[in-house]
Amino acid sequence: MGRPKNGKILKYAALIGLVYFVFLMQAMVFPHLEILGTKPLLLPIAAVGIGLFEGHERGAVMGLVAGIYCDLSFNQPTVEFTLLLTVIGLLAGVVFNRYLDDGFPSFLVVSTLALVICAFVQMFPLWIYRDVSLLALLKTALLQTVYSLIFVLPIYHLCRLVGRIPYRRF
């Protein structure tokens, strides 16, 4: 019932700092570095990484934070990424805890799946309600996913680095 340990505060500060850093890259740096008209989507990769190294509970909480930041970066009032990245962080933690090895190849596969799901969520309303060509949407989704996958390795290492910070000091 005493004060929280310094290690716990440091850990959560590092997790929030990681998500905020990835948000800054996604919202302020990469919009100026378009490739074939697409920009990378980095926050889902961070949600998967936190789920991998921190488990499903912290993956869901930090996925919620990442989702809020993601919705802010798209400058839209919806909460689709807030909900989606919460679920992605939660499921990534469960999948890595129960079914997959916690190495980079598994992280790459789960990150790719998360990015494809995010691309589908982005393109679905455009396809259904605005009658945009499905082929054009699929091309954009593929380009965005491939561009985002370039950053899987650096985000994996950042998440692993934060994951090594202990919760308690002895």
CSV table of N, CA and C in Angstrom, one decimal:
chain,number,residue,atom,x,y,z
A,1,MET,N,0.8,-1.2,0.0
A,1,MET,CA,0.0,0.0,0.0
A,1,MET,C,0.8,1.3,0.0
A,2,GLY,N,2.1,1.1,-0.2
A,2,GLY,CA,3.0,2.2,-0.2
A,2,GLY,C,3.1,2.8,-1.6
A,3,ARG,N,4.1,3.6,-1.8
A,3,ARG,CA,4.3,4.2,-3.1
A,3,ARG,C,4.8,3.2,-4.1
A,4,PRO,N,4.5,3.5,-5.4
A,4,PRO,CA,4.9,2.5,-6.4
A,4,PRO,C,6.4,2.6,-6.5
A,5,LYS,N,7.0,1.5,-6.9
A,5,LYS,CA,8.4,1.3,-7.0
A,5,LYS,C,8.9,2.2,-8.2
A,6,ASN,N,10.1,2.7,-8.1
A,6,ASN,CA,10.7,3.5,-9.2
A,6,ASN,C,10.7,2.7,-10.5
A,7,GLY,N,11.0,1.4,-10.4
A,7,GLY,CA,11.1,0.7,-11.7
A,7,GLY,C,9.8,0.6,-12.4
A,8,LYS,N,8.7,0.5,-11.7
A,8,LYS,CA,7.4,0.5,-12.3
A,8,LYS,C,7.1,1.8,-13.0
A,9,ILE,N,7.4,2.9,-12.4
A,9,ILE,CA,7.2,4.2,-13.0
A,9,ILE,C,8.0,4.4,-14.2
A,10,LEU,N,9.3,3.9,-14.1
A,10,LEU,CA,10.2,4.0,-15.2
A,10,LEU,C,9.7,3.2,-16.4
A,11,LYS,N,9.2,2.0,-16.1
A,11,LYS,CA,8.7,1.1,-17.2
A,11,LYS,C,7.6,1.7,-17.9
A,12,TYR,N,6.6,2.2,-17.2
A,12,TYR,CA,5.4,2.8,-17.8
A,12,TYR,C,5.8,4.1,-18.6
A,13,ALA,N,6.7,4.9,-18.0
A,13,ALA,CA,7.1,6.1,-18.7
A,13,ALA,C,7.8,5.7,-20.0
A,14,ALA,N,8.6,4.6,-20.0
A,14,ALA,CA,9.3,4.2,-21.2
A,14,ALA,C,8.3,3.7,-22.2
A,15,LEU,N,7.3,3.0,-21.8
A,15,LEU,CA,6.3,2.5,-22.7
A,15,LEU,C,5.5,3.6,-23.4
A,16,ILE,N,5.1,4.6,-22.6
A,16,ILE,CA,4.4,5.8,-23.1
A,16,ILE,C,5.3,6.6,-24.0
A,17,GLY,N,6.6,6.7,-23.6
A,17,GLY,CA,7.6,7.4,-24.4
A,17,GLY,C,7.8,6.7,-25.8
A,18,LEU,N,7.8,5.4,-25.8
A,18,LEU,CA,7.9,4.6,-27.0
A,18,LEU,C,6.8,4.9,-28.0
A,19,VAL,N,5.6,4.8,-27.4
A,19,VAL,CA,4.4,5.0,-28.2
A,19,VAL,C,4.4,6.4,-28.8
A,20,TYR,N,4.7,7.4,-27.9
A,20,TYR,CA,4.7,8.8,-28.3
A,20,TYR,C,5.8,9.0,-29.4
A,21,PHE,N,7.0,8.4,-29.3
A,21,PHE,CA,8.0,8.6,-30.3
A,21,PHE,C,7.5,8.0,-31.6
A,22,VAL,N,6.9,6.8,-31.6
A,22,VAL,CA,6.4,6.3,-32.9
A,22,VAL,C,5.3,7.2,-33.5
A,23,PHE,N,4.5,7.7,-32.6
A,23,PHE,CA,3.4,8.6,-33.0
A,23,PHE,C,4.1,9.9,-33.7
A,24,LEU,N,5.1,10.4,-33.1
A,24,LEU,CA,5.7,11.6,-33.7
A,24,LEU,C,6.3,11.3,-35.1
A,25,MET,N,6.9,10.1,-35.2
A,25,MET,CA,7.5,9.7,-36.5
A,25,MET,C,6.3,9.5,-37.5
A,26,GLN,N,5.2,8.9,-37.1
A,26,GLN,CA,4.1,8.7,-38.0
A,26,GLN,C,3.4,10.0,-38.4
A,27,ALA,N,3.3,10.9,-37.5
A,27,ALA,CA,2.5,12.1,-37.7
A,27,ALA,C,3.2,13.2,-38.2
A,28,MET,N,4.5,13.3,-37.9
A,28,MET,CA,5.3,14.5,-38.3
A,28,MET,C,6.4,14.3,-39.2
A,29,VAL,N,7.0,13.2,-39.3
A,29,VAL,CA,8.2,13.0,-40.1
A,29,VAL,C,7.7,12.3,-41.4
A,30,PHE,N,7.1,11.2,-41.4
A,30,PHE,CA,6.8,10.4,-42.6
A,30,PHE,C,5.7,11.0,-43.5
A,31,PRO,N,4.8,11.9,-43.0
A,31,PRO,CA,3.9,12.5,-44.0
A,31,PRO,C,4.7,13.3,-45.1
A,32,HIS,N,5.9,13.7,-44.8
A,32,HIS,CA,6.7,14.4,-45.7
A,32,HIS,C,7.6,13.5,-46.6
A,33,LEU,N,7.5,12.2,-46.3
A,33,LEU,CA,8.3,11.2,-47.1
A,33,LEU,C,7.4,10.2,-47.7
A,34,GLU,N,6.5,10.7,-48.5
A,34,GLU,CA,5.6,9.8,-49.3
A,34,GLU,C,6.4,9.0,-50.3
A,35,ILE,N,6.0,7.7,-50.5
A,35,ILE,CA,6.5,6.9,-51.6
A,35,ILE,C,5.3,6.4,-52.4
A,36,LEU,N,5.2,6.8,-53.6
A,36,LEU,CA,4.1,6.5,-54.5
A,36,LEU,C,2.8,6.9,-53.9
A,37,GLY,N,2.8,8.0,-53.2
A,37,GLY,CA,1.6,8.6,-52.7
A,37,GLY,C,1.1,7.9,-51.4
A,38,THR,N,1.9,7.1,-50.8
A,38,THR,CA,1.5,6.4,-49.5
A,38,THR,C,2.5,6.8,-48.4
A,39,LYS,N,1.9,6.7,-47.2
A,39,LYS,CA,2.7,7.0,-46.0
A,39,LYS,C,2.6,5.7,-45.1
A,40,PRO,N,3.7,5.5,-44.3
A,40,PRO,CA,3.7,4.3,-43.5
A,40,PRO,C,2.7,4.4,-42.3
A,41,LEU,N,2.3,3.3,-41.8
A,41,LEU,CA,1.4,3.2,-40.6
A,41,LEU,C,2.3,2.5,-39.6
A,42,LEU,N,2.8,3.2,-38.6
A,42,LEU,CA,3.8,2.6,-37.7
A,42,LEU,C,3.2,2.2,-36.3
A,43,LEU,N,2.1,2.8,-35.9
A,43,LEU,CA,1.6,2.5,-34.5
A,43,LEU,C,1.1,1.1,-34.4
A,44,PRO,N,0.5,0.5,-35.4
A,44,PRO,CA,0.1,-0.9,-35.2
A,44,PRO,C,1.3,-1.8,-34.9
A,45,ILE,N,2.4,-1.5,-35.5
A,45,ILE,CA,3.6,-2.3,-35.3
A,45,ILE,C,4.1,-2.2,-33.8
A,46,ALA,N,4.0,-0.9,-33.3
A,46,ALA,CA,4.3,-0.7,-31.9
A,46,ALA,C,3.4,-1.5,-31.0
A,47,ALA,N,2.1,-1.5,-31.3
A,47,ALA,CA,1.1,-2.2,-30.5
A,47,ALA,C,1.4,-3.7,-30.5
A,48,VAL,N,1.8,-4.2,-31.6
A,48,VAL,CA,2.2,-5.7,-31.7
A,48,VAL,C,3.5,-5.9,-30.8
A,49,GLY,N,4.4,-5.0,-30.9
A,49,GLY,CA,5.7,-5.2,-30.2
A,49,GLY,C,5.5,-5.1,-28.7
A,50,ILE,N,4.6,-4.2,-28.2
A,50,ILE,CA,4.3,-4.1,-26.8
A,50,ILE,C,3.6,-5.3,-26.3
A,51,GLY,N,2.6,-5.8,-27.2
A,51,GLY,CA,2.0,-7.1,-26.8
A,51,GLY,C,2.9,-8.2,-26.7
A,52,LEU,N,3.9,-8.2,-27.6
A,52,LEU,CA,4.9,-9.3,-27.6
A,52,LEU,C,5.8,-9.3,-26.3
A,53,PHE,N,6.3,-8.1,-26.0
A,53,PHE,CA,7.3,-8.1,-24.9
A,53,PHE,C,6.7,-7.8,-23.5
A,54,GLU,N,5.4,-7.3,-23.5
A,54,GLU,CA,4.8,-6.9,-22.2
A,54,GLU,C,3.6,-7.7,-21.9
A,55,GLY,N,3.1,-8.5,-22.8
A,55,GLY,CA,1.9,-9.3,-22.5
A,55,GLY,C,0.6,-8.6,-23.0
A,56,HIS,N,-0.5,-9.4,-22.8
A,56,HIS,CA,-1.7,-8.9,-23.4
A,56,HIS,C,-2.4,-7.7,-22.6
A,57,GLU,N,-2.2,-7.7,-21.3
A,57,GLU,CA,-2.8,-6.5,-20.6
A,57,GLU,C,-2.1,-5.2,-21.0
A,58,ARG,N,-0.8,-5.2,-20.9
A,58,ARG,CA,-0.1,-3.9,-21.2
A,58,ARG,C,-0.2,-3.7,-22.7
A,59,GLY,N,-0.2,-4.8,-23.5
A,59,GLY,CA,-0.4,-4.6,-24.9
A,59,GLY,C,-1.8,-3.9,-25.3
A,60,ALA,N,-2.8,-4.3,-24.5
A,60,ALA,CA,-4.1,-3.6,-24.8
A,60,ALA,C,-4.1,-2.2,-24.3
A,61,VAL,N,-3.5,-1.9,-23.1
A,61,VAL,CA,-3.5,-0.6,-22.6
A,61,VAL,C,-2.7,0.3,-23.5
A,62,MET,N,-1.5,-0.1,-23.9
A,62,MET,CA,-0.7,0.7,-24.8
A,62,MET,C,-1.2,0.7,-26.2
A,63,GLY,N,-1.9,-0.3,-26.6
A,63,GLY,CA,-2.6,-0.3,-27.9
A,63,GLY,C,-3.7,0.8,-27.9
A,64,LEU,N,-4.4,1.0,-26.7
A,64,LEU,CA,-5.4,2.0,-26.6
A,64,LEU,C,-4.7,3.4,-26.8
A,65,VAL,N,-3.6,3.6,-26.1
A,65,VAL,CA,-2.9,4.9,-26.2
A,65,VAL,C,-2.4,5.0,-27.7
A,66,ALA,N,-1.9,4.0,-28.3
A,66,ALA,CA,-1.4,4.1,-29.7
A,66,ALA,C,-2.6,4.4,-30.6
A,67,GLY,N,-3.8,3.8,-30.3
A,67,GLY,CA,-4.9,4.0,-31.1
A,67,GLY,C,-5.4,5.4,-31.1
A,68,ILE,N,-5.4,6.0,-29.9
A,68,ILE,CA,-5.8,7.4,-29.7
A,68,ILE,C,-4.8,8.3,-30.5
A,69,TYR,N,-3.5,8.0,-30.4
A,69,TYR,CA,-2.6,8.8,-31.2
A,69,TYR,C,-2.8,8.6,-32.7
A,70,CYS,N,-3.1,7.4,-33.1
A,70,CYS,CA,-3.3,7.1,-34.5
A,70,CYS,C,-4.5,7.9,-35.0
A,71,ASP,N,-5.6,7.9,-34.3
A,71,ASP,CA,-6.7,8.7,-34.7
A,71,ASP,C,-6.4,10.2,-34.8
A,72,LEU,N,-5.6,10.6,-33.8
A,72,LEU,CA,-5.1,12.0,-33.9
A,72,LEU,C,-4.3,12.3,-35.1
A,73,SER,N,-3.4,11.4,-35.5
A,73,SER,CA,-2.5,11.6,-36.6
A,73,SER,C,-3.3,11.7,-37.9
A,74,PHE,N,-4.5,11.0,-38.0
A,74,PHE,CA,-5.3,11.0,-39.2
A,74,PHE,C,-6.3,12.2,-39.2
A,75,ASN,N,-6.3,12.9,-38.0
A,75,ASN,CA,-7.1,14.1,-37.9
A,75,ASN,C,-8.6,13.8,-38.2
A,76,GLN,N,-9.1,12.8,-37.6
A,76,GLN,CA,-10.5,12.4,-37.8
A,76,GLN,C,-11.1,12.1,-36.5
A,77,PRO,N,-12.4,12.4,-36.4
A,77,PRO,CA,-13.1,12.2,-35.1
A,77,PRO,C,-13.4,10.8,-34.7
A,78,THR,N,-13.3,9.8,-35.6
A,78,THR,CA,-13.7,8.5,-35.3
A,78,THR,C,-12.8,7.8,-34.3
A,79,VAL,N,-13.2,6.7,-33.8
A,79,VAL,CA,-12.4,6.0,-32.8
A,79,VAL,C,-12.0,4.6,-33.3
A,80,GLU,N,-12.0,4.5,-34.7
A,80,GLU,CA,-11.8,3.1,-35.2
A,80,GLU,C,-10.4,2.6,-34.9
A,81,PHE,N,-9.4,3.4,-34.9
A,81,PHE,CA,-8.0,2.9,-34.6
A,81,PHE,C,-7.8,2.8,-33.1
A,82,THR,N,-8.6,3.6,-32.3
A,82,THR,CA,-8.5,3.4,-30.9
A,82,THR,C,-9.0,2.0,-30.5
A,83,LEU,N,-10.1,1.6,-31.0
A,83,LEU,CA,-10.6,0.3,-30.8
A,83,LEU,C,-9.7,-0.8,-31.4
A,84,LEU,N,-9.3,-0.6,-32.7
A,84,LEU,CA,-8.6,-1.6,-33.4
A,84,LEU,C,-7.2,-1.9,-32.8
A,85,LEU,N,-6.5,-0.8,-32.4
A,85,LEU,CA,-5.1,-1.1,-31.9
A,85,LEU,C,-5.2,-1.6,-30.5
A,86,THR,N,-6.3,-1.3,-29.7
A,86,THR,CA,-6.5,-2.0,-28.4
A,86,THR,C,-6.6,-3.5,-28.6
A,87,VAL,N,-7.4,-3.9,-29.6
A,87,VAL,CA,-7.6,-5.3,-29.8
A,87,VAL,C,-6.4,-5.9,-30.4
A,88,ILE,N,-5.7,-5.2,-31.3
A,88,ILE,CA,-4.4,-5.8,-31.8
A,88,ILE,C,-3.4,-6.0,-30.7
A,89,GLY,N,-3.2,-5.0,-29.8
A,89,GLY,CA,-2.3,-5.2,-28.7
A,89,GLY,C,-2.7,-6.3,-27.8
A,90,LEU,N,-3.9,-6.5,-27.5
A,90,LEU,CA,-4.4,-7.6,-26.7
A,90,LEU,C,-4.2,-8.9,-27.4
A,91,LEU,N,-4.6,-9.0,-28.6
A,91,LEU,CA,-4.5,-10.3,-29.3
A,91,LEU,C,-3.0,-10.7,-29.6
A,92,ALA,N,-2.2,-9.7,-29.8
A,92,ALA,CA,-0.7,-9.9,-30.0
A,92,ALA,C,-0.1,-10.5,-28.8
A,93,GLY,N,-0.5,-10.0,-27.6
A,93,GLY,CA,0.0,-10.5,-26.3
A,93,GLY,C,-0.5,-11.9,-26.1
A,94,VAL,N,-1.7,-12.2,-26.4
A,94,VAL,CA,-2.2,-13.6,-26.2
A,94,VAL,C,-1.6,-14.5,-27.2
A,95,VAL,N,-1.5,-14.2,-28.5
A,95,VAL,CA,-0.9,-15.0,-29.5
A,95,VAL,C,0.6,-15.3,-29.2
A,96,PHE,N,1.4,-14.3,-28.8
A,96,PHE,CA,2.8,-14.6,-28.4
A,96,PHE,C,2.9,-15.3,-27.2
A,97,ASN,N,2.0,-15.2,-26.2
A,97,ASN,CA,2.1,-15.9,-24.9
A,97,ASN,C,1.8,-17.4,-25.1
A,98,ARG,N,0.8,-17.7,-26.0
A,98,ARG,CA,0.3,-19.0,-26.0
A,98,ARG,C,0.7,-19.8,-27.3
A,99,TYR,N,0.9,-19.2,-28.4
A,99,TYR,CA,1.1,-19.9,-29.6
A,99,TYR,C,2.4,-19.7,-30.4
A,100,LEU,N,2.9,-18.5,-30.4
A,100,LEU,CA,4.1,-18.2,-31.2
A,100,LEU,C,5.3,-18.0,-30.4
A,101,ASP,N,6.5,-18.2,-31.0
A,101,ASP,CA,7.7,-17.9,-30.4
A,101,ASP,C,7.9,-16.4,-30.4
A,102,ASP,N,8.6,-15.8,-29.5
A,102,ASP,CA,8.7,-14.4,-29.4
A,102,ASP,C,9.9,-13.8,-30.2
A,103,GLY,N,10.3,-14.5,-31.2
A,103,GLY,CA,11.4,-14.0,-32.1
A,103,GLY,C,10.9,-13.0,-33.2
A,104,PHE,N,11.9,-12.5,-33.9
A,104,PHE,CA,11.6,-11.6,-35.0
A,104,PHE,C,10.7,-12.1,-36.1
A,105,PRO,N,10.9,-13.4,-36.6
A,105,PRO,CA,10.1,-13.9,-37.7
A,105,PRO,C,8.6,-13.9,-37.3
A,106,SER,N,8.3,-14.3,-36.1
A,106,SER,CA,6.9,-14.3,-35.6
A,106,SER,C,6.4,-12.9,-35.5
A,107,PHE,N,7.2,-12.0,-35.0
A,107,PHE,CA,6.8,-10.6,-34.9
A,107,PHE,C,6.5,-10.0,-36.3
A,108,LEU,N,7.3,-10.3,-37.3
A,108,LEU,CA,7.1,-9.9,-38.6
A,108,LEU,C,5.8,-10.3,-39.2
A,109,VAL,N,5.5,-11.6,-39.0
A,109,VAL,CA,4.2,-12.2,-39.5
A,109,VAL,C,3.0,-11.5,-38.8
A,110,VAL,N,3.1,-11.3,-37.5
A,110,VAL,CA,1.9,-10.7,-36.8
A,110,VAL,C,1.8,-9.3,-37.1
A,111,SER,N,2.9,-8.6,-37.3
A,111,SER,CA,2.9,-7.2,-37.7
A,111,SER,C,2.3,-7.0,-39.1
A,112,THR,N,2.7,-7.9,-40.0
A,112,THR,CA,2.1,-7.8,-41.3
A,112,THR,C,0.6,-8.1,-41.3
A,113,LEU,N,0.2,-9.0,-40.5
A,113,LEU,CA,-1.3,-9.3,-40.4
A,113,LEU,C,-2.0,-8.0,-39.8
A,114,ALA,N,-1.4,-7.4,-38.8
A,114,ALA,CA,-2.0,-6.2,-38.2
A,114,ALA,C,-2.1,-5.1,-39.2
A,115,LEU,N,-1.0,-4.9,-40.0
A,115,LEU,CA,-1.1,-3.9,-41.0
A,115,LEU,C,-2.1,-4.1,-42.1
A,116,VAL,N,-2.3,-5.4,-42.5
A,116,VAL,CA,-3.3,-5.7,-43.5
A,116,VAL,C,-4.7,-5.4,-42.9
A,117,ILE,N,-4.9,-5.8,-41.7
A,117,ILE,CA,-6.2,-5.5,-41.0
A,117,ILE,C,-6.4,-4.0,-41.0
A,118,CYS,N,-5.4,-3.3,-40.6
A,118,CYS,CA,-5.6,-1.8,-40.5
A,118,CYS,C,-5.9,-1.2,-41.9
A,119,ALA,N,-5.2,-1.8,-42.9
A,119,ALA,CA,-5.5,-1.3,-44.3
A,119,ALA,C,-6.9,-1.6,-44.7
A,120,PHE,N,-7.4,-2.8,-44.4
A,120,PHE,CA,-8.8,-3.1,-44.7
A,120,PHE,C,-9.8,-2.2,-44.0
A,121,VAL,N,-9.5,-1.9,-42.7
A,121,VAL,CA,-10.4,-1.0,-42.0
A,121,VAL,C,-10.4,0.4,-42.6
A,122,GLN,N,-9.2,0.8,-43.1
A,122,GLN,CA,-9.1,2.1,-43.8
A,122,GLN,C,-9.9,2.2,-45.1
A,123,MET,N,-9.8,1.1,-45.9
A,123,MET,CA,-10.4,1.1,-47.2
A,123,MET,C,-11.8,0.7,-47.2
A,124,PHE,N,-12.3,0.0,-46.2
A,124,PHE,CA,-13.7,-0.5,-46.3
A,124,PHE,C,-14.7,0.6,-46.5
A,125,PRO,N,-14.7,1.7,-45.6
A,125,PRO,CA,-15.7,2.7,-45.8
A,125,PRO,C,-15.6,3.4,-47.2
A,126,LEU,N,-14.4,3.5,-47.7
A,126,LEU,CA,-14.2,4.2,-49.0
A,126,LEU,C,-14.8,3.3,-50.1
A,127,TRP,N,-14.7,2.0,-50.0
A,127,TRP,CA,-15.2,1.1,-51.0
A,127,TRP,C,-16.7,1.0,-50.9
A,128,ILE,N,-17.3,0.9,-49.7
A,128,ILE,CA,-18.7,0.7,-49.6
A,128,ILE,C,-19.5,2.0,-49.8
A,129,TYR,N,-19.0,3.1,-49.1
A,129,TYR,CA,-19.9,4.3,-49.0
A,129,TYR,C,-19.5,5.3,-50.1
A,130,ARG,N,-18.3,5.3,-50.6
A,130,ARG,CA,-17.9,6.3,-51.6
A,130,ARG,C,-17.6,5.8,-52.9
A,131,ASP,N,-17.8,4.5,-53.1
A,131,ASP,CA,-17.7,3.8,-54.4
A,131,ASP,C,-16.3,4.0,-55.0
A,132,VAL,N,-15.3,3.9,-54.2
A,132,VAL,CA,-13.9,4.0,-54.8
A,132,VAL,C,-13.6,2.6,-55.4
A,133,SER,N,-12.8,2.6,-56.4
A,133,SER,CA,-12.4,1.4,-57.1
A,133,SER,C,-11.7,0.4,-56.1
A,134,LEU,N,-12.1,-0.8,-56.0
A,134,LEU,CA,-11.5,-1.8,-55.2
A,134,LEU,C,-10.0,-2.0,-55.6
A,135,LEU,N,-9.8,-2.0,-56.8
A,135,LEU,CA,-8.4,-2.3,-57.3
A,135,LEU,C,-7.5,-1.1,-56.8
A,136,ALA,N,-7.9,0.1,-56.9
A,136,ALA,CA,-7.1,1.2,-56.4
A,136,ALA,C,-6.9,1.2,-54.9
A,137,LEU,N,-7.9,0.7,-54.2
A,137,LEU,CA,-7.8,0.6,-52.7
A,137,LEU,C,-6.8,-0.5,-52.4
A,138,LEU,N,-6.9,-1.6,-53.1
A,138,LEU,CA,-6.0,-2.7,-52.8
A,138,LEU,C,-4.5,-2.4,-53.1
A,139,LYS,N,-4.3,-1.6,-54.2
A,139,LYS,CA,-3.0,-1.2,-54.6
A,139,LYS,C,-2.4,-0.3,-53.5
A,140,THR,N,-3.2,0.7,-53.0
A,140,THR,CA,-2.8,1.6,-51.9
A,140,THR,C,-2.5,0.8,-50.6
A,141,ALA,N,-3.4,-0.1,-50.3
A,141,ALA,CA,-3.2,-0.9,-49.1
A,141,ALA,C,-1.9,-1.7,-49.2
A,142,LEU,N,-1.6,-2.3,-50.4
A,142,LEU,CA,-0.4,-3.1,-50.5
A,142,LEU,C,0.8,-2.2,-50.4
A,143,LEU,N,0.8,-1.0,-51.0
A,143,LEU,CA,1.9,-0.1,-50.9
A,143,LEU,C,2.1,0.4,-49.5
A,144,GLN,N,1.0,0.7,-48.8
A,144,GLN,CA,1.2,1.2,-47.4
A,144,GLN,C,1.7,0.1,-46.5
A,145,THR,N,1.3,-1.1,-46.7
A,145,THR,CA,1.8,-2.3,-45.9
A,145,THR,C,3.2,-2.5,-46.2
A,146,VAL,N,3.7,-2.5,-47.4
A,146,VAL,CA,5.1,-2.7,-47.7
A,146,VAL,C,5.9,-1.6,-47.2
A,147,TYR,N,5.5,-0.4,-47.4
A,147,TYR,CA,6.2,0.8,-46.9
A,147,TYR,C,6.3,0.7,-45.3
A,148,SER,N,5.3,0.3,-44.7
A,148,SER,CA,5.3,0.2,-43.2
A,148,SER,C,6.2,-0.9,-42.7
A,149,LEU,N,6.3,-2.0,-43.5
A,149,LEU,CA,7.1,-3.1,-43.1
A,149,LEU,C,8.6,-2.8,-43.1
A,150,ILE,N,9.0,-1.8,-43.8
A,150,ILE,CA,10.4,-1.3,-43.7
A,150,ILE,C,10.8,-1.0,-42.3
A,151,PHE,N,9.9,-0.6,-41.5
A,151,PHE,CA,10.2,-0.1,-40.1
A,151,PHE,C,9.9,-1.2,-39.0
A,152,VAL,N,9.6,-2.4,-39.4
A,152,VAL,CA,9.4,-3.4,-38.4
A,152,VAL,C,10.6,-3.7,-37.6
A,153,LEU,N,11.8,-3.8,-38.2
A,153,LEU,CA,13.0,-4.2,-37.5
A,153,LEU,C,13.4,-3.1,-36.5
A,154,PRO,N,13.4,-1.8,-36.8
A,154,PRO,CA,13.7,-0.8,-35.8
A,154,PRO,C,12.7,-0.7,-34.7
A,155,ILE,N,11.4,-0.9,-35.0
A,155,ILE,CA,10.4,-0.8,-33.9
A,155,ILE,C,10.5,-2.1,-33.1
A,156,TYR,N,10.8,-3.2,-33.6
A,156,TYR,CA,11.0,-4.4,-32.9
A,156,TYR,C,12.2,-4.2,-31.8
A,157,HIS,N,13.3,-3.6,-32.3
A,157,HIS,CA,14.4,-3.4,-31.4
A,157,HIS,C,14.0,-2.4,-30.3
A,158,LEU,N,13.3,-1.4,-30.6
A,158,LEU,CA,12.9,-0.4,-29.6
A,158,LEU,C,11.9,-1.0,-28.6
A,159,CYS,N,11.0,-1.9,-29.0
A,159,CYS,CA,10.1,-2.5,-28.1
A,159,CYS,C,10.9,-3.5,-27.2
A,160,ARG,N,11.8,-4.2,-27.8
A,160,ARG,CA,12.6,-5.2,-27.0
A,160,ARG,C,13.5,-4.4,-26.0
A,161,LEU,N,14.0,-3.3,-26.4
A,161,LEU,CA,14.8,-2.5,-25.4
A,161,LEU,C,13.9,-2.0,-24.3
A,162,VAL,N,12.8,-1.5,-24.5
A,162,VAL,CA,11.9,-1.1,-23.5
A,162,VAL,C,11.4,-2.3,-22.7
A,163,GLY,N,11.2,-3.5,-23.3
A,163,GLY,CA,10.8,-4.7,-22.6
A,163,GLY,C,11.8,-5.2,-21.6
A,164,ARG,N,13.1,-4.8,-21.8
A,164,ARG,CA,14.1,-5.3,-20.9
A,164,ARG,C,14.2,-4.4,-19.6
A,165,ILE,N,13.5,-3.3,-19.6
A,165,ILE,CA,13.5,-2.5,-18.4
A,165,ILE,C,12.8,-3.2,-17.3
A,166,PRO,N,13.4,-3.4,-16.1
A,166,PRO,CA,12.7,-4.2,-15.0
A,166,PRO,C,11.6,-3.3,-14.4
A,167,TYR,N,10.6,-4.0,-13.9
A,167,TYR,CA,9.5,-3.4,-13.2
A,167,TYR,C,9.9,-3.0,-11.7
A,168,ARG,N,10.8,-3.8,-11.2
A,168,ARG,CA,11.2,-3.5,-9.8
A,168,ARG,C,12.7,-3.4,-9.7
A,169,ARG,N,13.1,-2.6,-8.8
A,169,ARG,CA,14.5,-2.6,-8.4
A,169,ARG,C,14.7,-3.3,-7.1
A,170,PHE,N,15.8,-4.1,-7.1
A,170,PHE,CA,16.0,-4.9,-5.9
A,170,PHE,C,17.1,-4.3,-5.1
